[in-house]
mmCIF file of C-alpha atoms in Angstrom:
data_model
loop_
_atom_site.group_PDB
_atom_site.id
_atom_site.type_symbol
_atom_site.label_atom_id
_atom_site.label_comp_id
_atom_site.label_asym_id
_atom_site.label_seq_id
_atom_site.Cartn_x
_atom_site.Cartn_y
_atom_site.Cartn_z
ATOM 1 C CA UNK A 906 -71.750 22.824 -135.897
ATOM 2 C CA UNK A 907 -74.079 25.158 -134.637
ATOM 3 C CA UNK A 908 -73.260 25.828 -131.253
ATOM 4 C CA UNK A 909 -76.572 27.778 -130.341
ATOM 5 C CA UNK A 910 -78.365 24.415 -130.737
ATOM 6 C CA UNK A 911 -76.638 22.903 -127.771
ATOM 7 C CA UNK A 912 -79.059 23.903 -125.143
ATOM 8 C CA UNK A 913 -79.413 20.561 -123.415
ATOM 9 C CA UNK A 914 -77.121 20.134 -120.224
ATOM 10 C CA UNK A 915 -76.641 16.359 -120.237
ATOM 11 C CA UNK A 916 -74.023 13.828 -117.657
ATOM 12 C CA UNK A 917 -71.740 11.469 -119.518
ATOM 13 C CA UNK A 918 -71.819 8.646 -117.098
ATOM 14 C CA UNK A 919 -69.433 5.109 -117.362
ATOM 15 C CA UNK A 920 -70.001 1.889 -115.165
ATOM 16 C CA UNK A 921 -67.451 1.655 -112.390
ATOM 17 C CA UNK A 922 -67.205 -1.584 -110.319
ATOM 18 C CA UNK A 923 -66.884 -1.477 -106.487
ATOM 19 C CA UNK A 924 -67.438 -3.429 -103.567
ATOM 20 C CA UNK A 925 -70.715 -2.832 -101.355
ATOM 21 C CA UNK A 926 -70.876 -3.105 -97.606
ATOM 22 C CA UNK A 927 -70.752 -7.099 -97.983
ATOM 23 C CA UNK A 928 -67.631 -7.333 -100.104
ATOM 24 C CA UNK A 929 -69.983 -7.738 -103.085
ATOM 25 C CA UNK A 930 -68.753 -6.377 -106.345
ATOM 26 C CA UNK A 931 -71.335 -3.974 -108.075
ATOM 27 C CA UNK A 932 -71.224 -1.911 -111.110
ATOM 28 C CA UNK A 933 -72.817 1.861 -110.524
ATOM 29 C CA UNK A 934 -72.947 4.283 -113.264
ATOM 30 C CA UNK A 935 -70.540 7.312 -112.444
ATOM 31 C CA UNK A 936 -70.832 10.848 -113.889
ATOM 32 C CA UNK A 937 -67.218 11.812 -115.466
ATOM 33 C CA UNK A 938 -68.415 14.849 -117.488
ATOM 34 C CA UNK A 939 -71.250 17.385 -117.569
ATOM 35 C CA UNK A 940 -71.665 18.907 -121.114
ATOM 36 C CA UNK A 941 -74.061 20.927 -123.148
ATOM 37 C CA UNK A 942 -75.622 18.717 -126.234
ATOM 38 C CA UNK A 943 -78.884 18.800 -128.281
ATOM 39 C CA UNK A 944 -80.772 16.076 -127.557
ATOM 40 C CA UNK A 945 -83.453 15.093 -130.278
ATOM 41 C CA UNK A 946 -86.293 12.383 -130.110
ATOM 42 C CA UNK A 947 -86.596 10.566 -133.356
ATOM 43 C CA UNK A 948 -88.929 7.630 -132.742
ATOM 44 C CA UNK A 949 -90.368 5.520 -130.354
ATOM 45 C CA UNK A 950 -91.750 2.101 -130.368
ATOM 46 C CA UNK A 951 -93.129 -0.780 -128.062
ATOM 47 C CA UNK A 952 -92.006 -4.094 -128.127
ATOM 48 C CA UNK A 953 -91.993 -7.537 -125.888
ATOM 49 C CA UNK A 954 -89.059 -7.865 -123.357
ATOM 50 C CA UNK A 955 -88.870 -10.676 -121.069
ATOM 51 C CA UNK A 956 -92.420 -11.399 -121.790
ATOM 52 C CA UNK A 957 -93.860 -7.867 -120.952
ATOM 53 C CA UNK A 958 -94.286 -5.000 -123.081
ATOM 54 C CA UNK A 959 -91.872 -2.367 -123.205
ATOM 55 C CA UNK A 960 -91.841 1.281 -124.707
ATOM 56 C CA UNK A 961 -88.655 2.324 -126.282
ATOM 57 C CA UNK A 962 -87.336 5.857 -127.391
ATOM 58 C CA UNK A 963 -84.759 6.176 -129.906
ATOM 59 C CA UNK A 964 -82.393 9.950 -129.868
ATOM 60 C CA UNK A 965 -80.190 11.574 -131.573
ATOM 61 C CA UNK A 966 -77.713 13.360 -129.175
ATOM 62 C CA UNK A 967 -75.206 16.128 -130.880
ATOM 63 C CA UNK A 968 -72.324 17.602 -128.902
ATOM 64 C CA UNK A 969 -68.741 18.919 -129.121
ATOM 65 C CA UNK A 970 -66.380 16.090 -130.253
ATOM 66 C CA UNK A 971 -64.811 13.873 -126.873
ATOM 67 C CA UNK A 972 -62.274 11.279 -127.124
ATOM 68 C CA UNK A 973 -63.213 9.404 -124.207
ATOM 69 C CA UNK A 974 -67.414 8.892 -124.950
ATOM 70 C CA UNK A 975 -67.944 4.619 -125.706
ATOM 71 C CA UNK A 976 -70.728 2.531 -126.233
ATOM 72 C CA UNK A 977 -70.725 1.347 -123.021
ATOM 73 C CA UNK A 978 -71.475 4.362 -121.250
ATOM 74 C CA UNK A 979 -74.684 6.167 -120.580
ATOM 75 C CA UNK A 980 -76.175 9.945 -120.812
ATOM 76 C CA UNK A 981 -78.327 11.180 -118.203
ATOM 77 C CA UNK A 982 -80.700 13.911 -119.135
ATOM 78 C CA UNK A 983 -82.507 15.172 -116.061
ATOM 79 C CA UNK A 984 -84.163 12.362 -114.638
ATOM 80 C CA UNK A 985 -83.957 10.244 -117.973
ATOM 81 C CA UNK A 986 -81.230 7.694 -118.728
ATOM 82 C CA UNK A 987 -80.177 6.482 -122.271
ATOM 83 C CA UNK A 988 -77.806 3.824 -123.495
ATOM 84 C CA UNK A 989 -75.537 4.255 -126.366
ATOM 85 C CA UNK A 990 -76.589 2.315 -129.447
ATOM 86 C CA UNK A 991 -72.675 2.483 -130.547
ATOM 87 C CA UNK A 992 -69.698 4.589 -130.700
ATOM 88 C CA UNK A 993 -70.192 8.460 -131.255
ATOM 89 C CA UNK A 994 -70.245 9.168 -135.058
ATOM 90 C CA UNK A 995 -67.624 12.003 -136.162
ATOM 91 C CA UNK A 996 -69.697 13.530 -139.210
ATOM 92 C CA UNK A 997 -67.036 15.455 -140.705
ATOM 93 C CA UNK A 998 -63.586 13.734 -139.417
ATOM 94 C CA UNK A 999 -62.386 17.007 -137.958
ATOM 95 C CA UNK A 1000 -63.332 15.493 -134.235
ATOM 96 C CA UNK A 1001 -65.470 19.040 -133.840
ATOM 97 C CA UNK A 1002 -69.048 17.277 -133.640
ATOM 98 C CA UNK A 1003 -69.941 13.861 -132.418
ATOM 99 C CA UNK A 1004 -73.430 12.491 -133.179
ATOM 100 C CA UNK A 1005 -74.536 9.723 -130.870
ATOM 101 C CA UNK A 1006 -77.586 7.227 -131.002
ATOM 102 C CA UNK A 1007 -79.174 6.651 -127.912
ATOM 103 C CA UNK A 1008 -81.982 4.599 -126.577
ATOM 104 C CA UNK A 1009 -84.435 4.581 -123.523
ATOM 105 C CA UNK A 1010 -86.487 1.814 -122.436
ATOM 106 C CA UNK A 1011 -89.329 1.862 -119.942
ATOM 107 C CA UNK A 1012 -91.130 -1.096 -119.035
#
């Protein structure tokens, strides 16, 4: 792992359920870590979602290994928010680096 390539500051977020002022349960993203990462856009596409055109971007995010990242979490990079496409990959089996597939939809 080339640590010098980890130049992007990102937030790891998980969904937390809480009650609003009316007692309704709502899910909100909560930041649980700020980490250095390498964010690379690898593809973009347009598709029809709910009968409307939506643009999507696929990214690969590399960072130091963490055991607490799950596929239900999301990553915030500046004002952009990415949903994970699965669990982080441990490329060498040594838990030094994680590679995360992520997706951003606009539409």
